[in-house]
PDB file of C-alpha atoms in Angstrom:
ATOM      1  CA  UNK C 110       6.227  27.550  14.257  1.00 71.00           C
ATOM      2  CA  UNK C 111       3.628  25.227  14.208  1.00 79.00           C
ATOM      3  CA  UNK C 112       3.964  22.072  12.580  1.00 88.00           C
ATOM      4  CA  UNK C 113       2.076  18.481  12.366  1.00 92.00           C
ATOM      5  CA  UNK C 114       3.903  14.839  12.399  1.00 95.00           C
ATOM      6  CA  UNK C 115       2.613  11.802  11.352  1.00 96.00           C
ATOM      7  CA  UNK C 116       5.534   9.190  12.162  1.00 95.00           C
ATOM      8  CA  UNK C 117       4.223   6.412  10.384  1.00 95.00           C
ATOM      9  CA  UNK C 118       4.507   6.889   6.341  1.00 94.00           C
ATOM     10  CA  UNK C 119       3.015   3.278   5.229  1.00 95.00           C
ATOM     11  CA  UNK C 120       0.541   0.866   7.260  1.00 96.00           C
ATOM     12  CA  UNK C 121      -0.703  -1.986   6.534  1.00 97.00           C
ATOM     13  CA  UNK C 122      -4.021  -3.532   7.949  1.00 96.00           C
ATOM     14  CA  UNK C 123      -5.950  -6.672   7.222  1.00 97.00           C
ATOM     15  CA  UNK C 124      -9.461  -5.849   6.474  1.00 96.00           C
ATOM     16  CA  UNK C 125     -11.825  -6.540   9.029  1.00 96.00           C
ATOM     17  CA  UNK C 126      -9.183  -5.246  11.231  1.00 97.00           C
ATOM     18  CA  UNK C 127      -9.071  -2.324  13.882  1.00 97.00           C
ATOM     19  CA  UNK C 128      -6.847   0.587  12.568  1.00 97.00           C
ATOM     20  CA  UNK C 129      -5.271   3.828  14.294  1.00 97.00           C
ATOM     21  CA  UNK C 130      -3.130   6.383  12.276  1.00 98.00           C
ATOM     22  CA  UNK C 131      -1.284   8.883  13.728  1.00 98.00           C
ATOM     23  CA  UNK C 132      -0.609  12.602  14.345  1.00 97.00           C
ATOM     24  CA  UNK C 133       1.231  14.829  16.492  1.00 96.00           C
ATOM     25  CA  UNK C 134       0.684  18.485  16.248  1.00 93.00           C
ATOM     26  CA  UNK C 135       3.113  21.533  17.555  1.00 89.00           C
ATOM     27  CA  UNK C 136       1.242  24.912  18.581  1.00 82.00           C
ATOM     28  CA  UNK C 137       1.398  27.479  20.502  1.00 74.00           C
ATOM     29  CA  UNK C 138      -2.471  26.801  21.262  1.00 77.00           C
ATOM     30  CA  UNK C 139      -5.235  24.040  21.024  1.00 76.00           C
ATOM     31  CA  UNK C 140      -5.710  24.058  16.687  1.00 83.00           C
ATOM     32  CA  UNK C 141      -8.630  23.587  14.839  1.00 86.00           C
ATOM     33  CA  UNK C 142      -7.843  19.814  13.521  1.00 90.00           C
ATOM     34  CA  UNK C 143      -8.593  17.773  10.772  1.00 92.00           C
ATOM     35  CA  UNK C 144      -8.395  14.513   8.939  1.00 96.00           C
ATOM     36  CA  UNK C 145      -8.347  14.506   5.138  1.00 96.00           C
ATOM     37  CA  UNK C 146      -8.252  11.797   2.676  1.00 97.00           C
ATOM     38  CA  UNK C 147      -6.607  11.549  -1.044  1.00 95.00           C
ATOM     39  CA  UNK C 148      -7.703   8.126  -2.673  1.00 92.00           C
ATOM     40  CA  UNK C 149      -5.797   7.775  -5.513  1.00 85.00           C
ATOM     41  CA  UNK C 150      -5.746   9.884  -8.492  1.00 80.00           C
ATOM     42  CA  UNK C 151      -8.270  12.324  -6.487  1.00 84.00           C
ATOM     43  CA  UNK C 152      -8.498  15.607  -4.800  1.00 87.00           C
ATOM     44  CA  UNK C 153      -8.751  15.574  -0.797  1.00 92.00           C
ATOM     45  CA  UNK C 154     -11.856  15.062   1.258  1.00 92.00           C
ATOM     46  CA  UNK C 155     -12.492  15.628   4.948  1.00 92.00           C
ATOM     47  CA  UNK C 156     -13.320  12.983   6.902  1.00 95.00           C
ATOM     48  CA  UNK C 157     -13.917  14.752  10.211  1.00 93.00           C
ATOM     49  CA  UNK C 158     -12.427  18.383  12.164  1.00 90.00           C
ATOM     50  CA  UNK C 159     -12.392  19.215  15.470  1.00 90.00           C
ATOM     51  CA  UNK C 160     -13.381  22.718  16.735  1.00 83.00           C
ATOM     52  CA  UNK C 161     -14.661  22.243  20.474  1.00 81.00           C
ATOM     53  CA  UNK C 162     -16.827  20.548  22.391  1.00 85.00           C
ATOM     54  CA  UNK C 163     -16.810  16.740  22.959  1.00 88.00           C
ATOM     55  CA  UNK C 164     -12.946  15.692  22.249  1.00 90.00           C
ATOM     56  CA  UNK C 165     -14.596  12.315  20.559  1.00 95.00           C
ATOM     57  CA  UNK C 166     -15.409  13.328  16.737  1.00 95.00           C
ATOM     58  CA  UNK C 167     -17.141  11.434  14.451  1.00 96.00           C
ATOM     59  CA  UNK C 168     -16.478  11.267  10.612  1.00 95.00           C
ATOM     60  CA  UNK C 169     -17.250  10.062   7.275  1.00 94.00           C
ATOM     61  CA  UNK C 170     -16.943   6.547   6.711  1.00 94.00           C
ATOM     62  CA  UNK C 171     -17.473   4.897  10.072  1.00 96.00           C
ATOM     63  CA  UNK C 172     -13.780   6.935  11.215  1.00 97.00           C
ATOM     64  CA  UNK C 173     -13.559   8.899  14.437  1.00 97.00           C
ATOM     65  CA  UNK C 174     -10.840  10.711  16.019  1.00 97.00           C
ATOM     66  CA  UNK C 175     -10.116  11.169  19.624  1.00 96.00           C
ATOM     67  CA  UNK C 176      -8.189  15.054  20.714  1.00 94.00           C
ATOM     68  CA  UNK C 177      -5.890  14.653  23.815  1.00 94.00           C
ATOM     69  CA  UNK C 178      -4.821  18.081  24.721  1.00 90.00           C
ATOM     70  CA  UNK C 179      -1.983  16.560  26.548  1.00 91.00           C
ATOM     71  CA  UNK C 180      -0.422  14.572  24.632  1.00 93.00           C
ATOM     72  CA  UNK C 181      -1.182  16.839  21.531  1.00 92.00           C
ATOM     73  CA  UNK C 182      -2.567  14.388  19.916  1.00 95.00           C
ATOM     74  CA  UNK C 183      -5.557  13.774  17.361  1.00 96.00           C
ATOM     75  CA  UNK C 184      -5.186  10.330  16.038  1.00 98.00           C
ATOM     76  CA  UNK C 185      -7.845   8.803  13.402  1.00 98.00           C
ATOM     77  CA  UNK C 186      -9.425   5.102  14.220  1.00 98.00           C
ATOM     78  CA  UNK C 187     -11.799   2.909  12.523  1.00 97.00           C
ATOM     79  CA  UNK C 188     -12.867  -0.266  13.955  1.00 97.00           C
ATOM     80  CA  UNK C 189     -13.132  -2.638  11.041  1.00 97.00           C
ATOM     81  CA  UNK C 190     -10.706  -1.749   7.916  1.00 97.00           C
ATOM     82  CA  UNK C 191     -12.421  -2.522   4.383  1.00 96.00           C
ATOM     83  CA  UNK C 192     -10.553  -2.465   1.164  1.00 95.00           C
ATOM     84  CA  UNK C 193     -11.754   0.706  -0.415  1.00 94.00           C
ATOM     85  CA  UNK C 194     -10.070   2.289   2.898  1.00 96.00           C
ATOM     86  CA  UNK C 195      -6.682   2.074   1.045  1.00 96.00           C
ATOM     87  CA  UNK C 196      -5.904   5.670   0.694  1.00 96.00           C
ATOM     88  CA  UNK C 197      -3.057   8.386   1.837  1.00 96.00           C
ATOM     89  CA  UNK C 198      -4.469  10.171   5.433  1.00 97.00           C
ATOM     90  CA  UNK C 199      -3.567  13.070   5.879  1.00 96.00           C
ATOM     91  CA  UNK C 200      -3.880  15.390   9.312  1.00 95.00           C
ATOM     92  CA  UNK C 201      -3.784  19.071   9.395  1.00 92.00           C
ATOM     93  CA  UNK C 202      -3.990  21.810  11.834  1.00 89.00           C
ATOM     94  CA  UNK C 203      -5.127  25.135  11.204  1.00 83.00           C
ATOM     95  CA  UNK C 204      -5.311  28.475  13.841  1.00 75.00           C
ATOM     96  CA  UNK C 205      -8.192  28.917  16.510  1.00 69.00           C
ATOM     97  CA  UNK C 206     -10.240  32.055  16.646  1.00 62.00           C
ATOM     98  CA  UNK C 207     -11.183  34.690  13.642  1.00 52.00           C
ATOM     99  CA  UNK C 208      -9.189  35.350  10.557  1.00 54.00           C
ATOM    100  CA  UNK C 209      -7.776  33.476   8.117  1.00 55.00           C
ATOM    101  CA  UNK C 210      -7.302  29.633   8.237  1.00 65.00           C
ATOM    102  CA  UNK C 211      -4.065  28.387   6.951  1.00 77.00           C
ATOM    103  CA  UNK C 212      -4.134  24.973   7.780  1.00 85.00           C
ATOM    104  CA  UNK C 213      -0.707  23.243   8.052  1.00 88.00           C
ATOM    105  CA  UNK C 214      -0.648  19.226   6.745  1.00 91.00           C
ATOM    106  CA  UNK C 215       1.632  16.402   7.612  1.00 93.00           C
ATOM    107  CA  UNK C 216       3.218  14.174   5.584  1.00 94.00           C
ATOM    108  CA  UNK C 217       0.933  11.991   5.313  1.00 95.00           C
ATOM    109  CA  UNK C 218       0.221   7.944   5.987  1.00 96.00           C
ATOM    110  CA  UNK C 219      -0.463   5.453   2.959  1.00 96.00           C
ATOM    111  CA  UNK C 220      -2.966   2.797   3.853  1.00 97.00           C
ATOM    112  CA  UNK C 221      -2.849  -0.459   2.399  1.00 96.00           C
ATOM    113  CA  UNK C 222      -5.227  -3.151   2.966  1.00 96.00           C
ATOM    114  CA  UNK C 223      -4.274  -6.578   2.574  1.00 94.00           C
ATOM    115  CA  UNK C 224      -6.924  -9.271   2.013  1.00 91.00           C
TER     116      UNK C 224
ATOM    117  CA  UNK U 401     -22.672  19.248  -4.383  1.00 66.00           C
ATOM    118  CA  UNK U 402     -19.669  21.124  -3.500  1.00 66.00           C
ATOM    119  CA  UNK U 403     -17.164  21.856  -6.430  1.00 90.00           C
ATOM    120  CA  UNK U 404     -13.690  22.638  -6.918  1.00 94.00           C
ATOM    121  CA  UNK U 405     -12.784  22.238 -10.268  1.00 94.00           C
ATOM    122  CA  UNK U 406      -9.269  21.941 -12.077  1.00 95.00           C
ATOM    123  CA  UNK U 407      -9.150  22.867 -15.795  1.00 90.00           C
ATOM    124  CA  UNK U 408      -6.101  19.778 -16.281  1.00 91.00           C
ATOM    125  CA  UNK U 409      -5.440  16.757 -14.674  1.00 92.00           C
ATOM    126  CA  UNK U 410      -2.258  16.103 -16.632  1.00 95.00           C
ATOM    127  CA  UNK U 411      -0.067  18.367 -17.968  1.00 96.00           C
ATOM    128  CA  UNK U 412       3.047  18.566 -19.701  1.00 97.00           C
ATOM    129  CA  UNK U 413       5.342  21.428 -20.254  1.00 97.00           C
ATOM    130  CA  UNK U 414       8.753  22.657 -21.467  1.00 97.00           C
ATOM    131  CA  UNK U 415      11.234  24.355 -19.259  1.00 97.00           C
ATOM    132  CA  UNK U 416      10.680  28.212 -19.464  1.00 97.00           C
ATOM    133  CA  UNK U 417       6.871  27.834 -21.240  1.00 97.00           C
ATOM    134  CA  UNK U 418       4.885  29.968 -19.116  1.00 97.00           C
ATOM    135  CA  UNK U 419       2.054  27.559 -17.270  1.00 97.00           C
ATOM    136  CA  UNK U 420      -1.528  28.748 -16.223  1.00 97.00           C
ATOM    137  CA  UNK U 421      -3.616  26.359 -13.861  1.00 97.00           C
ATOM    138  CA  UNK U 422      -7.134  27.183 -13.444  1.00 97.00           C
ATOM    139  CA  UNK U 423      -9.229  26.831 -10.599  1.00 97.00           C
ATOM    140  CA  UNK U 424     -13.208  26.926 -10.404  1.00 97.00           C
ATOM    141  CA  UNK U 425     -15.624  27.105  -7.515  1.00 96.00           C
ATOM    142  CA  UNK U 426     -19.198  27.044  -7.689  1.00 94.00           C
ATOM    143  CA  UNK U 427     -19.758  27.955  -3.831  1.00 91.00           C
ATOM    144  CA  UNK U 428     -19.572  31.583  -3.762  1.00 92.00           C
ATOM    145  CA  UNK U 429     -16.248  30.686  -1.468  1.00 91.00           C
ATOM    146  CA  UNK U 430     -14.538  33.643  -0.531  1.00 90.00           C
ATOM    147  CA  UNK U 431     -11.122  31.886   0.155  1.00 90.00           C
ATOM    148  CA  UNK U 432      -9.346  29.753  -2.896  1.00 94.00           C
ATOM    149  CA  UNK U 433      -5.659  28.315  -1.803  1.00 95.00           C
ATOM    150  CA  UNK U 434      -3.208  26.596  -3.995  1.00 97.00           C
ATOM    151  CA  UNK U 435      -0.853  23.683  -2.989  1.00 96.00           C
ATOM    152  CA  UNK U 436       1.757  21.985  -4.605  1.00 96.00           C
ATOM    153  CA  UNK U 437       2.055  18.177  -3.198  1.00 94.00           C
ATOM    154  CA  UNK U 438       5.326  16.220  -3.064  1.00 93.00           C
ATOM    155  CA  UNK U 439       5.774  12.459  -2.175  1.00 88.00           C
ATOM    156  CA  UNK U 440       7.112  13.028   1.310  1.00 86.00           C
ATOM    157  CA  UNK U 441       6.040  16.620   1.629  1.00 89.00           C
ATOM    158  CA  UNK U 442       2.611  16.524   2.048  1.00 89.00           C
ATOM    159  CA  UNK U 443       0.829  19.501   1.246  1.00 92.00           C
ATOM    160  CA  UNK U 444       2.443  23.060   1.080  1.00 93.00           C
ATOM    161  CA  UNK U 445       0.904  26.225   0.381  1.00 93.00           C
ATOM    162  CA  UNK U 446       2.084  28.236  -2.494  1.00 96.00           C
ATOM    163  CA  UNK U 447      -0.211  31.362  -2.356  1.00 96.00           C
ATOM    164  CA  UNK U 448      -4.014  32.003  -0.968  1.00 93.00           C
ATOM    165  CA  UNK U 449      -7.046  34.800  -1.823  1.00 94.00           C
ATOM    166  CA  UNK U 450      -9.497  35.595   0.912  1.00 89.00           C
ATOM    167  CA  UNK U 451     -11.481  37.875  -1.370  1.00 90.00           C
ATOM    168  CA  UNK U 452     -11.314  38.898  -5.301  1.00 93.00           C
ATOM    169  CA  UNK U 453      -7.883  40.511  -6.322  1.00 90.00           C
ATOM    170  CA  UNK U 454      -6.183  39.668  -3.063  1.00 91.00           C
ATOM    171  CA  UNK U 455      -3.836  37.337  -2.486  1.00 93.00           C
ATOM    172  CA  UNK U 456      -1.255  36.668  -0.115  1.00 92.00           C
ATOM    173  CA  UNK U 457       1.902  34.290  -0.067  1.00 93.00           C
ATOM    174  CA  UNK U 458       2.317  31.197   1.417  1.00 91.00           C
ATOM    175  CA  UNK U 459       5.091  29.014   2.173  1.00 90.00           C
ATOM    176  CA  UNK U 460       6.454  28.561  -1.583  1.00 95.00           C
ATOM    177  CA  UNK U 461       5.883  31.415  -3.668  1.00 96.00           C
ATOM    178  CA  UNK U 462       9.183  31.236  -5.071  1.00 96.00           C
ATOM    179  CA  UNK U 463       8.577  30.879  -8.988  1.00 96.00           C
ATOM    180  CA  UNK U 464       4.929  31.367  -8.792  1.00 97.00           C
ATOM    181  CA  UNK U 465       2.172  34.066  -9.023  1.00 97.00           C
ATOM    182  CA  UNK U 466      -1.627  34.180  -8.685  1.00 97.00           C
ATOM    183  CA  UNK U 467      -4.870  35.572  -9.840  1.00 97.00           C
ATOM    184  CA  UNK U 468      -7.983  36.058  -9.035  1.00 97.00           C
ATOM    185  CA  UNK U 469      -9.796  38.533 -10.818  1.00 95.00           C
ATOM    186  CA  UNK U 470     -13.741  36.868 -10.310  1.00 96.00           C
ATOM    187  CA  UNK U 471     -14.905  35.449  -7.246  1.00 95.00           C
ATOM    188  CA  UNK U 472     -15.043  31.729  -8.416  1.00 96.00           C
ATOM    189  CA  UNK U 473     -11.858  31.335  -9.687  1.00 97.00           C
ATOM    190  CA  UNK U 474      -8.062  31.320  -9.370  1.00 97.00           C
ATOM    191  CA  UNK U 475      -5.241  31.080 -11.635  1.00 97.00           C
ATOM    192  CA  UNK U 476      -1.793  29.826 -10.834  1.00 98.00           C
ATOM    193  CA  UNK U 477       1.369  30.901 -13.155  1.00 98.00           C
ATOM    194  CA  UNK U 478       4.326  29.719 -13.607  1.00 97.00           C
ATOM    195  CA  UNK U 479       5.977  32.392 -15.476  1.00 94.00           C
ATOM    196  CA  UNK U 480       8.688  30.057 -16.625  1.00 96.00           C
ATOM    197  CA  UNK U 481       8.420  26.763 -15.966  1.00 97.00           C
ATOM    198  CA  UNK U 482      11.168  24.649 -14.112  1.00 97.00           C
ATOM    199  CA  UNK U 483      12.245  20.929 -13.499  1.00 97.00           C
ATOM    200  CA  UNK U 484      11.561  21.528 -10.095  1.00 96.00           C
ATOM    201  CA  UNK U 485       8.283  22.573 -10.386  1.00 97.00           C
ATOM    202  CA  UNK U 486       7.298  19.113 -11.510  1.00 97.00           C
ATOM    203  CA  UNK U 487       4.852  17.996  -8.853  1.00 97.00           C
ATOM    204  CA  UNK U 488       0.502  17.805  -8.156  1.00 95.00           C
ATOM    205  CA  UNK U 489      -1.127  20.866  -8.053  1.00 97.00           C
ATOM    206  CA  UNK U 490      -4.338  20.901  -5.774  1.00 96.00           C
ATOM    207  CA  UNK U 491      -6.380  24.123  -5.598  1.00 96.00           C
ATOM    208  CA  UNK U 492      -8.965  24.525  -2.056  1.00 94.00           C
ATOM    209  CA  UNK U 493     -11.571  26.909  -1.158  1.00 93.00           C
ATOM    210  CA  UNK U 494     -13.129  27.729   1.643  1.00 89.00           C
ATOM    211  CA  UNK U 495     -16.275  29.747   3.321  1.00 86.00           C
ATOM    212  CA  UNK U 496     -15.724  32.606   5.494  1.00 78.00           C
ATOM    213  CA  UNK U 497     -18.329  32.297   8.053  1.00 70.00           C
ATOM    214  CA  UNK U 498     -20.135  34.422  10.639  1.00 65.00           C
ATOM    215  CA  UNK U 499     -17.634  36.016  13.056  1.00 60.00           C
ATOM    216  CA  UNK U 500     -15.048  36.070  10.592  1.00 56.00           C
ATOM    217  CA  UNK U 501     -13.861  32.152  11.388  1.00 59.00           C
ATOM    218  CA  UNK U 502     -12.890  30.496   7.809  1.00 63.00           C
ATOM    219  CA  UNK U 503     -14.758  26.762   7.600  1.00 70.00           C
ATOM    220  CA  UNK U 504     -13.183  23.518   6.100  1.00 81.00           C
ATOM    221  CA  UNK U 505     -11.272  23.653   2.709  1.00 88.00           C
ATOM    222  CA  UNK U 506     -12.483  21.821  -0.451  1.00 90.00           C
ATOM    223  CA  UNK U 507     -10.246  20.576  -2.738  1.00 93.00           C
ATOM    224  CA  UNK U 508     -10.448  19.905  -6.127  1.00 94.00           C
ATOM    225  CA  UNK U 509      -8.842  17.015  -8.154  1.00 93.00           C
ATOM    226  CA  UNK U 510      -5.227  18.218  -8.892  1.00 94.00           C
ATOM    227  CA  UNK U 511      -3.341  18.510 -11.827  1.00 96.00           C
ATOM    228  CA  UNK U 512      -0.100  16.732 -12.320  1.00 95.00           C
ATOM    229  CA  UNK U 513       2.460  18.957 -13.711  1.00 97.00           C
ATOM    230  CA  UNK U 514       5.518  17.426 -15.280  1.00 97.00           C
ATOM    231  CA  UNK U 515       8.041  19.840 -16.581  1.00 97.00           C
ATOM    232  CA  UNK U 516      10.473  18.545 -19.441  1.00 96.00           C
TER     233      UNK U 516
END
């Protein structure tokens, strides 16, 4: 079954500072992939997804997120961290092709920035 | 602007009431999800709708049922509500595109249920 992992549940990052969360997916094939994230109190909103193409994506919000098909991998970086970054992160995978998309999420990774 | 709306964002209910959360979309989405979300759970998938008056389960449908009897929205019910059933509530939809591939999910703001 497929799942997703992110193994770190809290960072913290000085703003101004680089930052790289996370996530490890198990499929039987390369996913559709995504980055979501919940500030607090709110719904979820994507920051980027990966379909094809260039394995390099750009986001929302000055993120990005780099696919490595061989280390099944699609972790989410941001160069410089500001405050209103604090947030839960939250990857998800979802299946390739036509037909229904049930996307599968981690666990998440809480975000704090420090001053 | 895309919209998922949520007709709560706090609740509170009784053990055995019977609970109705409502969902609203106003992009002509054909799929709608629900999710329940647990501190160390992330998100899991209670049921799911890919067109009016379907649904299908997801991962958790123990305790739960669905409808969707327009387009834009869908209803989650807890026909008697349980302790354990105490969690956020998010609701998605999503576009079915061209070539029958479903786009990204939108979520609306959630509704935290706490059952007494």
């Amino acid at each position: 079954a497929q799942s997703v992992t992110q193994p770190d549940i809290h960072i913290t990052v000085s703003e101004g500072a680089s930052l790289e969360l996370r996530c490890n997916y198990s499929y039987g094939a390369t996913p559709y992939l995504f980055w979501y994230v919940q500030s607090p109190g709110q719904g979820l909103q994507l920051l980027l997804k990966y379909f094809s193409g260039d394995t390099l994506v750009q986001g929302i919000k000055g993120f990005e997120a780099e696919f490595k098909r061989s280390q099944s991998s699609f972790n989410l970086r941001k160069p410089s961290v500001h405050w209103s970054d604090a947030a839960e992160y939250f990857c998800a995978v979802g299946p390739r092709g036509t037909g229904f998309q049930k996307l599968v999420f981690g666990t998440g990774t809480r975000l704090l920035v420090s001053p | 602007d895309v919209k998922v709306t949520q007709s709560s964002r706090y609740l509170v209910k009784r053990t055995g009431e019977k609970v109705f959360l409502e969902c609203v979309q106003d992009m002509d989405h054909e799929n709608m999800f629900w999710y329940r979300q647990d501190p160390g759970l992330g998100l899991r998938l209670i049921y799911f709708s890919y067109d009016v008056k379907m649904k299908e389960k997801g991962d958790i449908p123990e305790g739960y049922s669905v409808s969707r009897e327009k387009k834009e929205r869908f209803s989650l019910i807890l026909e008697s509500a349980s302790t354990n059933q105490t969690s956020m509530y998010l609701c998605a939809s999503s576009a079915r595109l061209a070539g029958g591939l479903d786009n990204e999910q939108f979520f609306g703001p959630g509704t935290r249920l706490t059952v007494l």
